[in-house]
Amino acid sequence: MKTGNPYRPIGVFDSGVGGLTVCRKIWETLPSESIVYLGDTARVPYGSKSASTVIRYALTCANLLVNRNIKLLVVACNTATAFALETLQEQLQVPVVGVIVPGARAACKHSKSGRIGVIGTRGVINSGVYVKTIQEIRPDAKVYSAACPLFVPFAEEGWTEGDVIETVARTYLSDLLGKGIDTLVLGCTHYPLLREVIAETAGESVRLVDSAEETAFAVTQKIEQENLRVPDHTRGNHIFLVSDDPKNFAQTGARFLGYSLEQVEWVDVCDG
Ligand code: DGL
């Protein structure tokens, strides 16, 4: 069944720079695909906002990307996935992929003991969505979670090493690590930017899992199912949009991606 022009880009959005962790995996996995990435930097953080606000923000981001003629939407934000995935799937005419099921799946696959920790924003942790999703996939799992809201501004600032972040990480993780977990889900797309400090704090016996790789796999499956995959010999292009100052985003993004984001364009994400 043909469902449209496969050369349309994949749309990806997050509240800020964190979704680039997902974006990067998608383009490593699918180099022929074009991507339009939107970081809603004017309204970051989402993680401390109410469900209704996050749904409203997610809808404006999604509609902006749909107006750019995307063929599939990736919600590269755990908070937006937790609160808005269903609404987006109901309201949009394009397929929508979130990051929570892929992350939960990866954790269940990698954990030997079934003792799994999850860290995320306050919104994600309070929603209980990871506990529910992990236990649906693996009913024997024991899931322990902790909100780590300060990690997001550290990641946005690119402040990923040094005494201050080490102390913050130790303070956030100590209870969780006391539960004997062997797997820790980075349930926020900003946290892979702090991977080193989190790994050092957690120690070698704890495997870190982020949803980026599994999400890229889910995207691949979806575009294949929908007959929307572009042929492998083409090369995709990447466009970056932000709702606040592009300069800061370009700097942090470049540090993380390893190359400069030459074109970061400001867009008006009005509440509509
Ligand atoms: N990257 C977002 C997530 O995965 C959180 C950042 C924020 O609080 O906006 O939940």
PDB file of C-alpha atoms and ligand atoms in Angstrom:
ATOM      1  CA  MET A   1       0.000   0.000   0.000  1.00  0.00           C
ATOM      2  CA  LYS A   2       1.445   3.404  -1.001  1.00  0.00           C
ATOM      3  CA  THR A   3       0.867   6.145   1.526  1.00  0.00           C
ATOM      4  CA  GLY A   4       2.554   9.129  -0.079  1.00  0.00           C
ATOM      5  CA  ASN A   5       5.838  10.635  -1.193  1.00  0.00           C
ATOM      6  CA  PRO A   6       8.690   8.960   0.723  1.00  0.00           C
ATOM      7  CA  TYR A   7      11.032  11.911   0.130  1.00  0.00           C
ATOM      8  CA  ARG A   8       9.225  13.993   2.708  1.00  0.00           C
ATOM      9  CA  PRO A   9      11.297  14.476   5.881  1.00  0.00           C
ATOM     10  CA  ILE A  10      10.877  12.805   9.243  1.00  0.00           C
ATOM     11  CA  GLY A  11       9.852  15.356  11.880  1.00  0.00           C
ATOM     12  CA  VAL A  12      11.447  15.150  15.332  1.00  0.00           C
ATOM     13  CA  PHE A  13      10.721  17.390  18.295  1.00  0.00           C
ATOM     14  CA  ASP A  14      11.823  17.850  21.870  1.00  0.00           C
ATOM     15  CA  SER A  15      11.641  20.657  24.386  1.00  0.00           C
ATOM     16  CA  GLY A  16      15.285  21.504  23.615  1.00  0.00           C
ATOM     17  CA  VAL A  17      18.614  19.976  22.753  1.00  0.00           C
ATOM     18  CA  GLY A  18      17.977  16.531  24.284  1.00  0.00           C
ATOM     19  CA  GLY A  19      16.073  15.126  21.322  1.00  0.00           C
ATOM     20  CA  LEU A  20      19.258  15.403  19.274  1.00  0.00           C
ATOM     21  CA  THR A  21      20.303  12.155  20.994  1.00  0.00           C
ATOM     22  CA  VAL A  22      17.411  10.474  19.193  1.00  0.00           C
ATOM     23  CA  CYS A  23      17.904  12.447  15.999  1.00  0.00           C
ATOM     24  CA  ARG A  24      21.523  11.323  15.818  1.00  0.00           C
ATOM     25  CA  LYS A  25      20.593   7.653  16.064  1.00  0.00           C
ATOM     26  CA  ILE A  26      17.904   8.050  13.416  1.00  0.00           C
ATOM     27  CA  TRP A  27      20.308   9.525  10.930  1.00  0.00           C
ATOM     28  CA  GLU A  28      23.034   6.996  11.734  1.00  0.00           C
ATOM     29  CA  THR A  29      20.481   4.244  11.103  1.00  0.00           C
ATOM     30  CA  LEU A  30      18.756   5.913   8.159  1.00  0.00           C
ATOM     31  CA  PRO A  31      21.310   8.196   6.452  1.00  0.00           C
ATOM     32  CA  SER A  32      19.123   8.582   3.382  1.00  0.00           C
ATOM     33  CA  GLU A  33      16.260  10.110   5.309  1.00  0.00           C
ATOM     34  CA  SER A  34      15.836  13.857   5.675  1.00  0.00           C
ATOM     35  CA  ILE A  35      14.995  15.177   9.120  1.00  0.00           C
ATOM     36  CA  VAL A  36      13.442  18.380  10.389  1.00  0.00           C
ATOM     37  CA  TYR A  37      14.245  18.799  14.072  1.00  0.00           C
ATOM     38  CA  LEU A  38      12.410  21.239  16.319  1.00  0.00           C
ATOM     39  CA  GLY A  39      13.725  22.165  19.774  1.00  0.00           C
ATOM     40  CA  ASP A  40      11.107  24.127  21.691  1.00  0.00           C
ATOM     41  CA  THR A  41      13.799  26.052  23.539  1.00  0.00           C
ATOM     42  CA  ALA A  42      11.523  28.965  24.388  1.00  0.00           C
ATOM     43  CA  ARG A  43       9.375  26.708  26.565  1.00  0.00           C
ATOM     44  CA  VAL A  44      11.904  24.211  27.943  1.00  0.00           C
ATOM     45  CA  PRO A  45      11.589  22.544  30.455  1.00  0.00           C
ATOM     46  CA  TYR A  46       8.470  20.489  29.828  1.00  0.00           C
ATOM     47  CA  GLY A  47       9.260  18.140  32.691  1.00  0.00           C
ATOM     48  CA  SER A  48       7.968  20.413  35.441  1.00  0.00           C
ATOM     49  CA  LYS A  49       4.766  21.438  33.626  1.00  0.00           C
ATOM     50  CA  SER A  50       1.274  20.016  33.931  1.00  0.00           C
ATOM     51  CA  ALA A  51      -0.073  17.411  31.519  1.00  0.00           C
ATOM     52  CA  SER A  52      -2.461  19.883  29.883  1.00  0.00           C
ATOM     53  CA  THR A  53       0.323  22.398  29.229  1.00  0.00           C
ATOM     54  CA  VAL A  54       2.618  19.734  27.786  1.00  0.00           C
ATOM     55  CA  ILE A  55      -0.189  18.481  25.523  1.00  0.00           C
ATOM     56  CA  ARG A  56      -0.804  22.032  24.282  1.00  0.00           C
ATOM     57  CA  TYR A  57       2.931  22.579  23.612  1.00  0.00           C
ATOM     58  CA  ALA A  58       3.281  19.192  21.921  1.00  0.00           C
ATOM     59  CA  LEU A  59       0.356  19.937  19.612  1.00  0.00           C
ATOM     60  CA  THR A  60       1.847  23.263  18.505  1.00  0.00           C
ATOM     61  CA  CYS A  61       5.239  21.627  17.814  1.00  0.00           C
ATOM     62  CA  ALA A  62       3.625  18.758  15.957  1.00  0.00           C
ATOM     63  CA  ASN A  63       1.435  21.026  13.835  1.00  0.00           C
ATOM     64  CA  LEU A  64       4.398  23.198  12.929  1.00  0.00           C
ATOM     65  CA  LEU A  65       6.232  20.105  11.675  1.00  0.00           C
ATOM     66  CA  VAL A  66       3.181  18.739   9.884  1.00  0.00           C
ATOM     67  CA  ASN A  67       2.996  22.072   8.044  1.00  0.00           C
ATOM     68  CA  ARG A  68       6.546  21.343   6.864  1.00  0.00           C
ATOM     69  CA  ASN A  69       5.160  18.283   5.140  1.00  0.00           C
ATOM     70  CA  ILE A  70       6.695  15.558   7.310  1.00  0.00           C
ATOM     71  CA  LYS A  71       5.858  11.902   6.656  1.00  0.00           C
ATOM     72  CA  LEU A  72       6.262  10.690  10.250  1.00  0.00           C
ATOM     73  CA  LEU A  73       6.616  12.374  13.641  1.00  0.00           C
ATOM     74  CA  VAL A  74       9.033  11.307  16.364  1.00  0.00           C
ATOM     75  CA  VAL A  75       8.261  12.652  19.820  1.00  0.00           C
ATOM     76  CA  ALA A  76      11.877  12.726  21.039  1.00  0.00           C
ATOM     77  CA  CYS A  77      10.883  13.791  24.537  1.00  0.00           C
ATOM     78  CA  ASN A  78       9.802  11.446  27.295  1.00  0.00           C
ATOM     79  CA  THR A  79       7.624  14.049  28.976  1.00  0.00           C
ATOM     80  CA  ALA A  80       5.747  14.843  25.762  1.00  0.00           C
ATOM     81  CA  THR A  81       5.478  11.121  25.025  1.00  0.00           C
ATOM     82  CA  ALA A  82       4.088  10.411  28.507  1.00  0.00           C
ATOM     83  CA  PHE A  83       1.427  13.107  28.314  1.00  0.00           C
ATOM     84  CA  ALA A  84       0.692  13.735  24.647  1.00  0.00           C
ATOM     85  CA  LEU A  85       1.419  10.613  22.568  1.00  0.00           C
ATOM     86  CA  GLU A  86      -2.173   9.420  22.508  1.00  0.00           C
ATOM     87  CA  THR A  87      -3.549  12.841  21.610  1.00  0.00           C
ATOM     88  CA  LEU A  88      -1.000  13.245  18.828  1.00  0.00           C
ATOM     89  CA  GLN A  89      -1.755   9.788  17.451  1.00  0.00           C
ATOM     90  CA  GLU A  90      -5.461  10.570  17.465  1.00  0.00           C
ATOM     91  CA  GLN A  91      -5.221  14.027  15.933  1.00  0.00           C
ATOM     92  CA  LEU A  92      -2.439  13.828  13.342  1.00  0.00           C
ATOM     93  CA  GLN A  93      -2.659  12.406   9.856  1.00  0.00           C
ATOM     94  CA  VAL A  94       0.925  11.063   9.997  1.00  0.00           C
ATOM     95  CA  PRO A  95       2.255   8.120  12.046  1.00  0.00           C
ATOM     96  CA  VAL A  96       3.650   9.144  15.451  1.00  0.00           C
ATOM     97  CA  VAL A  97       6.443   7.320  17.319  1.00  0.00           C
ATOM     98  CA  GLY A  98       7.291   8.050  20.978  1.00  0.00           C
ATOM     99  CA  VAL A  99      10.367   7.142  23.045  1.00  0.00           C
ATOM    100  CA  ILE A 100       8.939   5.375  26.102  1.00  0.00           C
ATOM    101  CA  VAL A 101       7.986   1.965  24.714  1.00  0.00           C
ATOM    102  CA  PRO A 102      11.347   1.682  22.889  1.00  0.00           C
ATOM    103  CA  GLY A 103      13.226   2.630  26.099  1.00  0.00           C
ATOM    104  CA  ALA A 104      11.230   0.197  28.227  1.00  0.00           C
ATOM    105  CA  ARG A 105      11.782  -2.552  25.678  1.00  0.00           C
ATOM    106  CA  ALA A 106      15.534  -1.975  25.694  1.00  0.00           C
ATOM    107  CA  ALA A 107      15.651  -2.077  29.513  1.00  0.00           C
ATOM    108  CA  CYS A 108      13.727  -5.358  29.655  1.00  0.00           C
ATOM    109  CA  LYS A 109      16.003  -6.854  27.056  1.00  0.00           C
ATOM    110  CA  HIS A 110      19.220  -5.890  28.849  1.00  0.00           C
ATOM    111  CA  SER A 111      18.374  -6.457  32.511  1.00  0.00           C
ATOM    112  CA  LYS A 112      19.438  -9.828  33.889  1.00  0.00           C
ATOM    113  CA  SER A 113      18.083  -9.464  37.421  1.00  0.00           C
ATOM    114  CA  GLY A 114      14.883  -7.627  36.453  1.00  0.00           C
ATOM    115  CA  ARG A 115      15.783  -4.887  38.956  1.00  0.00           C
ATOM    116  CA  ILE A 116      15.483  -1.787  36.816  1.00  0.00           C
ATOM    117  CA  GLY A 117      15.938   1.862  37.728  1.00  0.00           C
ATOM    118  CA  VAL A 118      14.369   4.727  35.813  1.00  0.00           C
ATOM    119  CA  ILE A 119      15.319   8.376  36.001  1.00  0.00           C
ATOM    120  CA  GLY A 120      13.410  11.147  34.283  1.00  0.00           C
ATOM    121  CA  THR A 121      11.689  14.466  34.690  1.00  0.00           C
ATOM    122  CA  ARG A 122       9.190  14.967  37.492  1.00  0.00           C
ATOM    123  CA  GLY A 123       6.340  14.697  34.964  1.00  0.00           C
ATOM    124  CA  VAL A 124       7.518  11.358  33.597  1.00  0.00           C
ATOM    125  CA  ILE A 125       8.293   9.819  36.981  1.00  0.00           C
ATOM    126  CA  ASN A 126       5.032  10.997  38.580  1.00  0.00           C
ATOM    127  CA  SER A 127       3.042   9.669  35.625  1.00  0.00           C
ATOM    128  CA  GLY A 128       4.261   6.144  36.438  1.00  0.00           C
ATOM    129  CA  VAL A 129       4.333   5.383  32.729  1.00  0.00           C
ATOM    130  CA  TYR A 130       7.720   3.655  32.742  1.00  0.00           C
ATOM    131  CA  VAL A 131       6.812   1.364  35.643  1.00  0.00           C
ATOM    132  CA  LYS A 132       3.603   0.400  33.869  1.00  0.00           C
ATOM    133  CA  THR A 133       5.203  -0.108  30.465  1.00  0.00           C
ATOM    134  CA  ILE A 134       8.168  -2.106  31.804  1.00  0.00           C
ATOM    135  CA  GLN A 135       5.915  -4.358  33.872  1.00  0.00           C
ATOM    136  CA  GLU A 136       3.637  -4.965  30.895  1.00  0.00           C
ATOM    137  CA  ILE A 137       6.633  -6.186  28.907  1.00  0.00           C
ATOM    138  CA  ARG A 138       8.273  -7.988  31.816  1.00  0.00           C
ATOM    139  CA  PRO A 139       5.867  -8.748  34.685  1.00  0.00           C
ATOM    140  CA  ASP A 140       8.653 -10.046  36.979  1.00  0.00           C
ATOM    141  CA  ALA A 141      10.500  -6.705  36.874  1.00  0.00           C
ATOM    142  CA  LYS A 142      11.028  -4.590  39.964  1.00  0.00           C
ATOM    143  CA  VAL A 143      11.143  -0.976  38.903  1.00  0.00           C
ATOM    144  CA  TYR A 144      12.525   1.878  41.006  1.00  0.00           C
ATOM    145  CA  SER A 145      12.402   5.456  39.852  1.00  0.00           C
ATOM    146  CA  ALA A 146      13.695   8.911  40.685  1.00  0.00           C
ATOM    147  CA  ALA A 147      13.055  12.360  39.246  1.00  0.00           C
ATOM    148  CA  CYS A 148      16.219  14.325  38.409  1.00  0.00           C
ATOM    149  CA  PRO A 149      14.913  17.715  37.254  1.00  0.00           C
ATOM    150  CA  LEU A 150      18.225  19.571  37.564  1.00  0.00           C
ATOM    151  CA  PHE A 151      19.857  17.374  34.946  1.00  0.00           C
ATOM    152  CA  VAL A 152      17.967  19.184  32.179  1.00  0.00           C
ATOM    153  CA  PRO A 153      19.428  22.678  32.681  1.00  0.00           C
ATOM    154  CA  PHE A 154      22.894  21.148  33.067  1.00  0.00           C
ATOM    155  CA  ALA A 155      22.479  19.379  29.727  1.00  0.00           C
ATOM    156  CA  GLU A 156      21.048  22.490  28.049  1.00  0.00           C
ATOM    157  CA  GLU A 157      24.061  24.457  29.306  1.00  0.00           C
ATOM    158  CA  GLY A 158      26.450  21.775  28.106  1.00  0.00           C
ATOM    159  CA  TRP A 159      27.724  21.549  31.690  1.00  0.00           C
ATOM    160  CA  THR A 160      28.442  17.849  31.626  1.00  0.00           C
ATOM    161  CA  GLU A 161      31.478  17.419  33.886  1.00  0.00           C
ATOM    162  CA  GLY A 162      33.020  18.735  37.102  1.00  0.00           C
ATOM    163  CA  ASP A 163      32.352  18.764  40.825  1.00  0.00           C
ATOM    164  CA  VAL A 164      28.934  20.362  40.707  1.00  0.00           C
ATOM    165  CA  ILE A 165      27.272  17.912  38.331  1.00  0.00           C
ATOM    166  CA  GLU A 166      29.028  14.996  40.070  1.00  0.00           C
ATOM    167  CA  THR A 167      27.517  16.047  43.395  1.00  0.00           C
ATOM    168  CA  VAL A 168      24.083  16.486  41.827  1.00  0.00           C
ATOM    169  CA  ALA A 169      24.312  13.035  40.225  1.00  0.00           C
ATOM    170  CA  ARG A 170      25.375  11.365  43.485  1.00  0.00           C
ATOM    171  CA  THR A 171      22.576  13.048  45.376  1.00  0.00           C
ATOM    172  CA  TYR A 172      19.919  12.044  42.846  1.00  0.00           C
ATOM    173  CA  LEU A 173      21.082   8.473  42.316  1.00  0.00           C
ATOM    174  CA  SER A 174      22.123   7.234  45.754  1.00  0.00           C
ATOM    175  CA  ASP A 175      18.719   5.834  46.829  1.00  0.00           C
ATOM    176  CA  LEU A 176      18.171   4.149  43.495  1.00  0.00           C
ATOM    177  CA  LEU A 177      21.606   2.572  43.504  1.00  0.00           C
ATOM    178  CA  GLY A 178      20.893   1.196  46.974  1.00  0.00           C
ATOM    179  CA  LYS A 179      18.157  -0.993  45.448  1.00  0.00           C
ATOM    180  CA  GLY A 180      20.628  -3.224  43.643  1.00  0.00           C
ATOM    181  CA  ILE A 181      19.539  -2.350  40.115  1.00  0.00           C
ATOM    182  CA  ASP A 182      21.523  -3.737  37.176  1.00  0.00           C
ATOM    183  CA  THR A 183      19.956  -1.465  34.548  1.00  0.00           C
ATOM    184  CA  LEU A 184      19.201   2.227  34.599  1.00  0.00           C
ATOM    185  CA  VAL A 185      16.900   3.800  32.017  1.00  0.00           C
ATOM    186  CA  LEU A 186      17.750   7.351  31.042  1.00  0.00           C
ATOM    187  CA  GLY A 187      14.086   8.271  30.801  1.00  0.00           C
ATOM    188  CA  CYS A 188      14.711  11.749  29.503  1.00  0.00           C
ATOM    189  CA  THR A 189      16.287  12.479  26.149  1.00  0.00           C
ATOM    190  CA  HIS A 190      18.513  15.128  27.741  1.00  0.00           C
ATOM    191  CA  TYR A 191      20.246  12.644  30.030  1.00  0.00           C
ATOM    192  CA  PRO A 192      22.465  10.896  27.454  1.00  0.00           C
ATOM    193  CA  LEU A 193      24.331  14.194  27.301  1.00  0.00           C
ATOM    194  CA  LEU A 194      25.310  13.487  30.927  1.00  0.00           C
ATOM    195  CA  ARG A 195      25.992   9.834  30.259  1.00  0.00           C
ATOM    196  CA  GLU A 196      29.584   9.893  31.483  1.00  0.00           C
ATOM    197  CA  VAL A 197      28.884  11.368  34.876  1.00  0.00           C
ATOM    198  CA  ILE A 198      25.819   9.157  35.357  1.00  0.00           C
ATOM    199  CA  ALA A 199      27.803   6.039  34.378  1.00  0.00           C
ATOM    200  CA  GLU A 200      30.627   6.930  36.733  1.00  0.00           C
ATOM    201  CA  THR A 201      28.216   7.507  39.600  1.00  0.00           C
ATOM    202  CA  ALA A 202      26.261   4.314  38.916  1.00  0.00           C
ATOM    203  CA  GLY A 203      29.360   2.124  38.616  1.00  0.00           C
ATOM    204  CA  GLU A 204      30.239  -0.714  36.284  1.00  0.00           C
ATOM    205  CA  SER A 205      27.575  -3.107  37.520  1.00  0.00           C
ATOM    206  CA  VAL A 206      24.788  -0.888  36.201  1.00  0.00           C
ATOM    207  CA  ARG A 207      24.058  -0.766  32.495  1.00  0.00           C
ATOM    208  CA  LEU A 208      22.679   2.499  31.168  1.00  0.00           C
ATOM    209  CA  VAL A 209      19.902   2.333  28.629  1.00  0.00           C
ATOM    210  CA  ASP A 210      18.649   5.162  26.492  1.00  0.00           C
ATOM    211  CA  SER A 211      15.791   4.911  24.087  1.00  0.00           C
ATOM    212  CA  ALA A 212      17.527   6.446  21.079  1.00  0.00           C
ATOM    213  CA  GLU A 213      18.642   3.233  19.405  1.00  0.00           C
ATOM    214  CA  GLU A 214      15.348   1.382  19.899  1.00  0.00           C
ATOM    215  CA  THR A 215      13.444   4.463  18.750  1.00  0.00           C
ATOM    216  CA  ALA A 216      15.486   4.563  15.540  1.00  0.00           C
ATOM    217  CA  PHE A 217      14.583   0.903  15.071  1.00  0.00           C
ATOM    218  CA  ALA A 218      10.879   1.655  15.649  1.00  0.00           C
ATOM    219  CA  VAL A 219      11.070   4.488  13.101  1.00  0.00           C
ATOM    220  CA  THR A 220      12.693   2.170  10.552  1.00  0.00           C
ATOM    221  CA  GLN A 221       9.964  -0.426  11.063  1.00  0.00           C
ATOM    222  CA  LYS A 222       7.221   2.160  10.756  1.00  0.00           C
ATOM    223  CA  ILE A 223       8.446   3.748   7.531  1.00  0.00           C
ATOM    224  CA  GLU A 224       8.949   0.310   6.014  1.00  0.00           C
ATOM    225  CA  GLN A 225       5.440  -0.778   7.013  1.00  0.00           C
ATOM    226  CA  GLU A 226       4.028   2.390   5.486  1.00  0.00           C
ATOM    227  CA  ASN A 227       6.138   2.121   2.308  1.00  0.00           C
ATOM    228  CA  LEU A 228       7.769   5.431   3.143  1.00  0.00           C
ATOM    229  CA  ARG A 229      11.463   4.529   3.167  1.00  0.00           C
ATOM    230  CA  VAL A 230      13.620   6.423   0.659  1.00  0.00           C
ATOM    231  CA  PRO A 231      16.106   4.420  -1.446  1.00  0.00           C
ATOM    232  CA  ASP A 232      19.499   3.918   0.218  1.00  0.00           C
ATOM    233  CA  HIS A 233      21.580   5.654  -2.465  1.00  0.00           C
ATOM    234  CA  THR A 234      20.210   9.117  -1.632  1.00  0.00           C
ATOM    235  CA  ARG A 235      21.548  11.392   1.116  1.00  0.00           C
ATOM    236  CA  GLY A 236      19.158  13.062   3.506  1.00  0.00           C
ATOM    237  CA  ASN A 237      19.449  16.654   4.671  1.00  0.00           C
ATOM    238  CA  HIS A 238      18.922  17.949   8.174  1.00  0.00           C
ATOM    239  CA  ILE A 239      17.185  21.127   9.214  1.00  0.00           C
ATOM    240  CA  PHE A 240      17.163  22.454  12.770  1.00  0.00           C
ATOM    241  CA  LEU A 241      14.482  24.764  14.111  1.00  0.00           C
ATOM    242  CA  VAL A 242      14.270  26.370  17.537  1.00  0.00           C
ATOM    243  CA  SER A 243      11.729  28.581  19.218  1.00  0.00           C
ATOM    244  CA  ASP A 244      14.382  30.672  21.041  1.00  0.00           C
ATOM    245  CA  ASP A 245      17.924  31.895  20.380  1.00  0.00           C
ATOM    246  CA  PRO A 246      19.554  29.635  17.738  1.00  0.00           C
ATOM    247  CA  LYS A 247      23.131  30.450  18.826  1.00  0.00           C
ATOM    248  CA  ASN A 248      23.091  28.644  22.142  1.00  0.00           C
ATOM    249  CA  PHE A 249      21.384  25.633  20.606  1.00  0.00           C
ATOM    250  CA  ALA A 250      23.937  25.493  17.778  1.00  0.00           C
ATOM    251  CA  GLN A 251      26.819  25.539  20.274  1.00  0.00           C
ATOM    252  CA  THR A 252      25.469  22.843  22.579  1.00  0.00           C
ATOM    253  CA  GLY A 253      24.211  20.763  19.664  1.00  0.00           C
ATOM    254  CA  ALA A 254      27.556  20.911  17.879  1.00  0.00           C
ATOM    255  CA  ARG A 255      29.424  19.846  20.999  1.00  0.00           C
ATOM    256  CA  PHE A 256      27.171  16.867  21.296  1.00  0.00           C
ATOM    257  CA  LEU A 257      26.880  15.863  17.647  1.00  0.00           C
ATOM    258  CA  GLY A 258      30.531  16.451  16.814  1.00  0.00           C
ATOM    259  CA  TYR A 259      29.936  18.800  13.908  1.00  0.00           C
ATOM    260  CA  SER A 260      28.656  22.285  13.527  1.00  0.00           C
ATOM    261  CA  LEU A 261      24.976  22.966  13.058  1.00  0.00           C
ATOM    262  CA  GLU A 262      25.368  25.633  10.433  1.00  0.00           C
ATOM    263  CA  GLN A 263      21.737  26.344   9.900  1.00  0.00           C
ATOM    264  CA  VAL A 264      19.603  26.703  12.955  1.00  0.00           C
ATOM    265  CA  GLU A 265      16.485  28.660  12.183  1.00  0.00           C
ATOM    266  CA  TRP A 266      14.227  30.457  14.648  1.00  0.00           C
ATOM    267  CA  VAL A 267      10.520  29.648  14.343  1.00  0.00           C
ATOM    268  CA  ASP A 268       7.489  31.089  16.049  1.00  0.00           C
ATOM    269  CA  VAL A 269       5.852  28.349  18.083  1.00  0.00           C
ATOM    270  CA  CYS A 270       2.811  30.356  19.030  1.00  0.00           C
ATOM    271  CA  ASP A 271       0.072  28.812  21.148  1.00  0.00           C
ATOM    272  CA  GLY A 272      -2.419  28.970  18.302  1.00  0.00           C
TER     273      GLY A 272
HETATM  274  N1  DGL B   1      13.906  15.942  27.067  1.00  0.00           N
HETATM  275  C1  DGL B   1      12.751  15.942  27.873  1.00  0.00           C
HETATM  276  C2  DGL B   1      12.288  14.517  28.202  1.00  0.00           C
HETATM  277  O1  DGL B   1      12.758  13.578  27.596  1.00  0.00           O
HETATM  278  C3  DGL B   1      12.766  16.683  29.123  1.00  0.00           C
HETATM  279  C4  DGL B   1      13.346  18.029  29.189  1.00  0.00           C
HETATM  280  C5  DGL B   1      12.330  18.978  29.763  1.00  0.00           C
HETATM  281  O2  DGL B   1      12.053  18.934  30.965  1.00  0.00           O
HETATM  282  O3  DGL B   1      11.819  19.715  28.962  1.00  0.00           O
HETATM  283  O4  DGL B   1      11.454  14.335  29.051  1.00  0.00           O
END
